[in-house]
PDB file of C-alpha atoms in Angstrom:
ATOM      1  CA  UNK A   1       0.000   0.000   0.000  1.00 57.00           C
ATOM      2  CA  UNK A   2       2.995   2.199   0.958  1.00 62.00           C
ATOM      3  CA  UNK A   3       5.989   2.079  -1.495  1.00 61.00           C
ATOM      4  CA  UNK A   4       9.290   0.905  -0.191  1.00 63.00           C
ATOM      5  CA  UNK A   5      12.293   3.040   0.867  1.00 60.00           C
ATOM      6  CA  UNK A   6      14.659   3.363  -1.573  1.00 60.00           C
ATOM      7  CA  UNK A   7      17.485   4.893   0.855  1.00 63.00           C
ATOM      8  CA  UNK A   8      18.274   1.790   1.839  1.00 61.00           C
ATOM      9  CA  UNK A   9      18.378  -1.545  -0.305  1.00 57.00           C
ATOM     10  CA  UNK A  10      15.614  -3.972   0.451  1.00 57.00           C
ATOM     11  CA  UNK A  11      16.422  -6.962   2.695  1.00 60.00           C
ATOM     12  CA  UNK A  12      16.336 -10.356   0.509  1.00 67.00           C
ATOM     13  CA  UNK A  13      13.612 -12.610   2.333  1.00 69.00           C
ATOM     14  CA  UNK A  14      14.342 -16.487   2.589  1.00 69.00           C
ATOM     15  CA  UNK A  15      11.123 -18.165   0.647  1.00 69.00           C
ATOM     16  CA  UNK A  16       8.888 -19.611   3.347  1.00 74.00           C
ATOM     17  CA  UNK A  17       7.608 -23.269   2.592  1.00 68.00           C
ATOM     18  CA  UNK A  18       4.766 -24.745   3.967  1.00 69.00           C
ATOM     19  CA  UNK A  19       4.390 -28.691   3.811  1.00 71.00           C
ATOM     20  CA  UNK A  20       0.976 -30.293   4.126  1.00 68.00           C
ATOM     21  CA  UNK A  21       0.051 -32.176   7.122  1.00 73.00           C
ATOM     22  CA  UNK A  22      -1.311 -35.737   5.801  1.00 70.00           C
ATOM     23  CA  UNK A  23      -4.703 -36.518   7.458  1.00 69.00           C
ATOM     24  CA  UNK A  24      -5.046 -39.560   8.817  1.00 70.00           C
ATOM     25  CA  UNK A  25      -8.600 -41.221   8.926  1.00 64.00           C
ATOM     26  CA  UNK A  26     -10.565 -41.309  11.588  1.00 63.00           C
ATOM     27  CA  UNK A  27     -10.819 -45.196  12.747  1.00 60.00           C
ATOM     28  CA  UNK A  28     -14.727 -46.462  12.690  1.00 57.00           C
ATOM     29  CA  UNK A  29     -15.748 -46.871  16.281  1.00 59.00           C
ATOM     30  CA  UNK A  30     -16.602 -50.394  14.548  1.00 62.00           C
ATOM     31  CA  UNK A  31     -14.657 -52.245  11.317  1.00 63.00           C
ATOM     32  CA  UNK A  32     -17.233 -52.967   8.839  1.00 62.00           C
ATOM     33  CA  UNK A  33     -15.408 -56.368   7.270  1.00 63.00           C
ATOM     34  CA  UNK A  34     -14.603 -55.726   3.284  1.00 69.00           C
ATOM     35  CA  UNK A  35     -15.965 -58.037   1.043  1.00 67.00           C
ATOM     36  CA  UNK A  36     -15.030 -56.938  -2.331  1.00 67.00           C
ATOM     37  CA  UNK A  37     -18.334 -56.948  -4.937  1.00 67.00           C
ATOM     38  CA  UNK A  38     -18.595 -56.128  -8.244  1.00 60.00           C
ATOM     39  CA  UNK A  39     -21.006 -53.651  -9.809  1.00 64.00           C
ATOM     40  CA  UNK A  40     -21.806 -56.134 -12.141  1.00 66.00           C
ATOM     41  CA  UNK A  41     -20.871 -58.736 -14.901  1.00 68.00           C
ATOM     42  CA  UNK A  42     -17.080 -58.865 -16.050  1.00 62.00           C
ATOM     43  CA  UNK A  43     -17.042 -57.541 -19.437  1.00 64.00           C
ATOM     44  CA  UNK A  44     -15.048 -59.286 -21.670  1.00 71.00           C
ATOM     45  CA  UNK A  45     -11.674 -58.970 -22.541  1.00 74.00           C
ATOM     46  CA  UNK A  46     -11.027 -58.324 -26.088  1.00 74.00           C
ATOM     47  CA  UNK A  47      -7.534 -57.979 -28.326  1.00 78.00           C
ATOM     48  CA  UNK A  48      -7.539 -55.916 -31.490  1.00 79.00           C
ATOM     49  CA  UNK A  49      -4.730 -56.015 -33.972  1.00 83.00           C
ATOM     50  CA  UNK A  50      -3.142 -52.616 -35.484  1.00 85.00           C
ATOM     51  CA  UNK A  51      -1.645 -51.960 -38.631  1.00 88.00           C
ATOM     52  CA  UNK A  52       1.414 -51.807 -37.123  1.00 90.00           C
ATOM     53  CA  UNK A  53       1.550 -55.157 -35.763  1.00 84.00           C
ATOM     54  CA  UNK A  54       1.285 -53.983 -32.178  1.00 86.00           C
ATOM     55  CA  UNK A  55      -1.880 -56.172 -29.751  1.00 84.00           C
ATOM     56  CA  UNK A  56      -3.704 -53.952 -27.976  1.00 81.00           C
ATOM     57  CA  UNK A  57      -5.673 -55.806 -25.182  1.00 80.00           C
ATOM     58  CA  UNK A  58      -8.664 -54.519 -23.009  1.00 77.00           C
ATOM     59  CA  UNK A  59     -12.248 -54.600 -21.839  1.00 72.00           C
ATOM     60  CA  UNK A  60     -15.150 -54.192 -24.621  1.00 67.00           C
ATOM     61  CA  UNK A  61     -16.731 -50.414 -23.625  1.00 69.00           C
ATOM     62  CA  UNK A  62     -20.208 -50.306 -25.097  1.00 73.00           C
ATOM     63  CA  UNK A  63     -20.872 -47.428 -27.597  1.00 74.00           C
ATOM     64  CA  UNK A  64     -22.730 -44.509 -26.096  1.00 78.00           C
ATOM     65  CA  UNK A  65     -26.113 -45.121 -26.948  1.00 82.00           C
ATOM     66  CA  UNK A  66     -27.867 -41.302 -27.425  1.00 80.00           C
ATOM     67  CA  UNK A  67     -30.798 -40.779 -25.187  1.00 81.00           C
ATOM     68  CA  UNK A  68     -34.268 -41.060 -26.479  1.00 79.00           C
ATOM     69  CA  UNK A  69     -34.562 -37.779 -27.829  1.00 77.00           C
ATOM     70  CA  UNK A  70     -38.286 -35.850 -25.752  1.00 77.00           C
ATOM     71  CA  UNK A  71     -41.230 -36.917 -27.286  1.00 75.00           C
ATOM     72  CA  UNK A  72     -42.310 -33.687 -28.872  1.00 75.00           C
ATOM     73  CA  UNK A  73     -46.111 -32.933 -27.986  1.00 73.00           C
ATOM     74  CA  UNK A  74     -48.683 -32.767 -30.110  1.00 78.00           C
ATOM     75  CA  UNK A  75     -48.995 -28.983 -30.000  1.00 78.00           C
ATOM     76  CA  UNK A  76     -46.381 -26.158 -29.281  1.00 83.00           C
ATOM     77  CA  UNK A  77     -46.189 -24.320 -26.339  1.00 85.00           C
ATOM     78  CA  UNK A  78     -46.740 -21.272 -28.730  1.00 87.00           C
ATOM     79  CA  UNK A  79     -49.917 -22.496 -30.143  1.00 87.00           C
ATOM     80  CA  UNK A  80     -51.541 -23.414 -26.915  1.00 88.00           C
ATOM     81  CA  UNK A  81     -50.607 -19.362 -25.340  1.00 89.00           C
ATOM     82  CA  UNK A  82     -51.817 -18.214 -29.126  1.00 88.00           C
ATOM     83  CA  UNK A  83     -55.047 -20.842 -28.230  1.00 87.00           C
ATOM     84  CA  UNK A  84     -55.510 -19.408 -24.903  1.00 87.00           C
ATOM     85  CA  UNK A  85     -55.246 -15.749 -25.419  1.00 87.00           C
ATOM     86  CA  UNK A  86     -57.380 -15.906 -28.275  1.00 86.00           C
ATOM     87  CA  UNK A  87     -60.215 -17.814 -25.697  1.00 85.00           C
ATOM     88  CA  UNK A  88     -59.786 -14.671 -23.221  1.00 85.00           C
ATOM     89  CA  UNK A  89     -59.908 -12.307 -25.916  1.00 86.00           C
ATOM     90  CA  UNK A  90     -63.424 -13.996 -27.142  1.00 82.00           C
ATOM     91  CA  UNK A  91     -64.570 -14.369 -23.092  1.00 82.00           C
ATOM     92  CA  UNK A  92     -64.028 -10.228 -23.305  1.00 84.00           C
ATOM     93  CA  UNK A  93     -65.630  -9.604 -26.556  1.00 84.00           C
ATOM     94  CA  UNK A  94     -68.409 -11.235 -25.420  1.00 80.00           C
ATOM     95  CA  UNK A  95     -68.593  -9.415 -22.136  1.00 81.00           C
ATOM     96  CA  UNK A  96     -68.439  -6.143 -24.120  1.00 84.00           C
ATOM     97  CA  UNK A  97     -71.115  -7.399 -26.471  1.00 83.00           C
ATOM     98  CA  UNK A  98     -73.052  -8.123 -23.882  1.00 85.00           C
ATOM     99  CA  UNK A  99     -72.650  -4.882 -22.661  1.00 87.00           C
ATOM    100  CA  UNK A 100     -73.282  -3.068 -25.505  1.00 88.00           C
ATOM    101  CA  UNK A 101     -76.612  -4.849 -25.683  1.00 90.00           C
ATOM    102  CA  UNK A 102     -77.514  -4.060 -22.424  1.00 92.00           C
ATOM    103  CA  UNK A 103     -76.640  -0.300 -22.950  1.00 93.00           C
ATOM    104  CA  UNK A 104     -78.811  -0.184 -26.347  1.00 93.00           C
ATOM    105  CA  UNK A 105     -82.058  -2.022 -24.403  1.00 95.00           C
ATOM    106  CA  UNK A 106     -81.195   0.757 -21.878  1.00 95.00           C
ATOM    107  CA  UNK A 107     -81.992   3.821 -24.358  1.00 96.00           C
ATOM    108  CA  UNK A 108     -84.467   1.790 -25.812  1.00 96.00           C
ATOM    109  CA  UNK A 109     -86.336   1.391 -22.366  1.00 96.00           C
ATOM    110  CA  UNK A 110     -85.519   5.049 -21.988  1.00 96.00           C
ATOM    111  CA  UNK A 111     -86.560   6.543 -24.849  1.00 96.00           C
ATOM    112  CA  UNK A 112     -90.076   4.631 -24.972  1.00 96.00           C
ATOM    113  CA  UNK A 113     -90.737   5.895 -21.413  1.00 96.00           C
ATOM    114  CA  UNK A 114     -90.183   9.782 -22.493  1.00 96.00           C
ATOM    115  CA  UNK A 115     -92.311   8.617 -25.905  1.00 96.00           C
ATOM    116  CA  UNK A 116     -94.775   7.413 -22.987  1.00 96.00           C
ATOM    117  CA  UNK A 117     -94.652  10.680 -20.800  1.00 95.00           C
ATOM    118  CA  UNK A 118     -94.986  13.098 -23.796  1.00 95.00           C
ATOM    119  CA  UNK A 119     -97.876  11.477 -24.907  1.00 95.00           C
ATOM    120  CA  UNK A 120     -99.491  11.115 -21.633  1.00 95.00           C
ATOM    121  CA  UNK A 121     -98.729  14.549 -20.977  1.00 95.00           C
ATOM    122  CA  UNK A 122     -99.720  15.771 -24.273  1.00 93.00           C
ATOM    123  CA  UNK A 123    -102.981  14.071 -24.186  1.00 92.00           C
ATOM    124  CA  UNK A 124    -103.657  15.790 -20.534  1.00 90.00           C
ATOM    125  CA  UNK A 125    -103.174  19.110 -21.791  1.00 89.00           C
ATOM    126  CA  UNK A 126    -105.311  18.355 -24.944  1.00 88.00           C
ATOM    127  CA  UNK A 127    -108.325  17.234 -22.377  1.00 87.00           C
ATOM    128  CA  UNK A 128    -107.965  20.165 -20.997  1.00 83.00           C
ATOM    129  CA  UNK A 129    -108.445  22.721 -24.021  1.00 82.00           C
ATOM    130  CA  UNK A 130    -110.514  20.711 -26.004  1.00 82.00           C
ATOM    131  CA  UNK A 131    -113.435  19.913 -22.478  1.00 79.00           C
ATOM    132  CA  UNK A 132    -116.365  22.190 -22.651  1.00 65.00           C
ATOM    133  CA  UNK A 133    -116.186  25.317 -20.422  1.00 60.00           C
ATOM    134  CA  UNK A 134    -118.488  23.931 -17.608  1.00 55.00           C
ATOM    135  CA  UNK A 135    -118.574  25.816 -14.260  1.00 51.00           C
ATOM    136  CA  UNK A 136    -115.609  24.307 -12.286  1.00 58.00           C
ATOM    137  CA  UNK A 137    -115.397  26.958  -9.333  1.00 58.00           C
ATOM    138  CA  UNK A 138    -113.872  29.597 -11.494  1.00 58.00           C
ATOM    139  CA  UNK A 139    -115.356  33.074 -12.714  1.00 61.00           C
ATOM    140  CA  UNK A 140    -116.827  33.319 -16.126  1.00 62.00           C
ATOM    141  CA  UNK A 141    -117.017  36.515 -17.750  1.00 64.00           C
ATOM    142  CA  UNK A 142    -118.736  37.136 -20.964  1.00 63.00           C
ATOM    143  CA  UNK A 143    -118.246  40.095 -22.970  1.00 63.00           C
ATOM    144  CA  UNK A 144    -120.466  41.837 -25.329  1.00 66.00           C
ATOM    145  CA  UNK A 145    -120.303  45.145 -25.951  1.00 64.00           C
ATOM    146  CA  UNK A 146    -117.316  46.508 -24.081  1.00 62.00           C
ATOM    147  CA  UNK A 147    -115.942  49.977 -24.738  1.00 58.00           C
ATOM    148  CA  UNK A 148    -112.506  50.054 -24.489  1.00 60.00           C
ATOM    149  CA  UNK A 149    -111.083  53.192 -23.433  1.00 60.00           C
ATOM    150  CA  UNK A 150    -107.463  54.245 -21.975  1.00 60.00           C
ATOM    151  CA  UNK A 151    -106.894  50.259 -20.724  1.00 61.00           C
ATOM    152  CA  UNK A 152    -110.550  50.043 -18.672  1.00 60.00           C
ATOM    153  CA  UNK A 153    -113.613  48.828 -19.960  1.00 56.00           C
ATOM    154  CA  UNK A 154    -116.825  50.261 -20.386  1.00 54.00           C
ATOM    155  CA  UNK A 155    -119.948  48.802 -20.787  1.00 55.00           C
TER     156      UNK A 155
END
């Protein structure tokens, strides 16, 4: 971190060396006898001749047989999400239809009750002009001959 003095020349260092310390193994509170087994049958030995005349002797390896490859399914991931999304996107359009249905029977419902008030309304008033002037606790007046001068009448 610091540098070194240069006044003076640096001290040569003897290498250190560190030896490992072997570890012995910890003796089983009880020997388990060893009975040597093998993991299975003894392949057989084989020799195969080189073109060089050498022997070459040794146990038979197997070839390395591939795995089975995955049994693809029968659809893709991609076309079950495409599947799926186009199921929710139907579930919505069908909510919105819906919707829109109820919101047009709405006005409908709506419109036919102002229809509805305007003519029962309409046909109030027209009782009410069209009814012959009988005596229903208001003041009739009936004018003749009135002589109209400066706003009063005359008769």
């Amino acid at each position: 971190m610091y540098p070194e003095h240069t006044d003076n020349a640096p001290a040569l260092r003897a290498p250190e060396v560190h030896q490992p310390t072997p570890i012995t193994p910890a003796v089983a509170p009880y020997a388990a006898p060893l009975v040597p087994m093998q993991p299975g049958p003894v392949p057989a030995v084989a020799s195969v001749v080189l073109p060089d005349g050498r022997v070459v002797t040794g146990y038979a390896i197997e070839p390395a047989k591939p795995e089975p490859a995955l049994a693809k399914p029968a659809v893709s991931r991609t076309a079950v999400n495409v599947a799926l999304g186009g199921v929710g996107f139907l579930a919505v359009c069908g909510g919105l239809l819906l919707l829109t249905t109820f919101i047009t029977a709405l006005t409908a419902l709506v419109t036919q009750l102002i229809t509805l008030a305007a003519v029962i309304f309409g046909g109030w008033i027209a009782v009410q002009v069209f009814t012959a002037n009988g005596h229903k606790g208001g003041t009739t007046v009936n004018i003749r001959k009135a002589v109209i001068k400066r706003n009063r009448f005359y008769s």
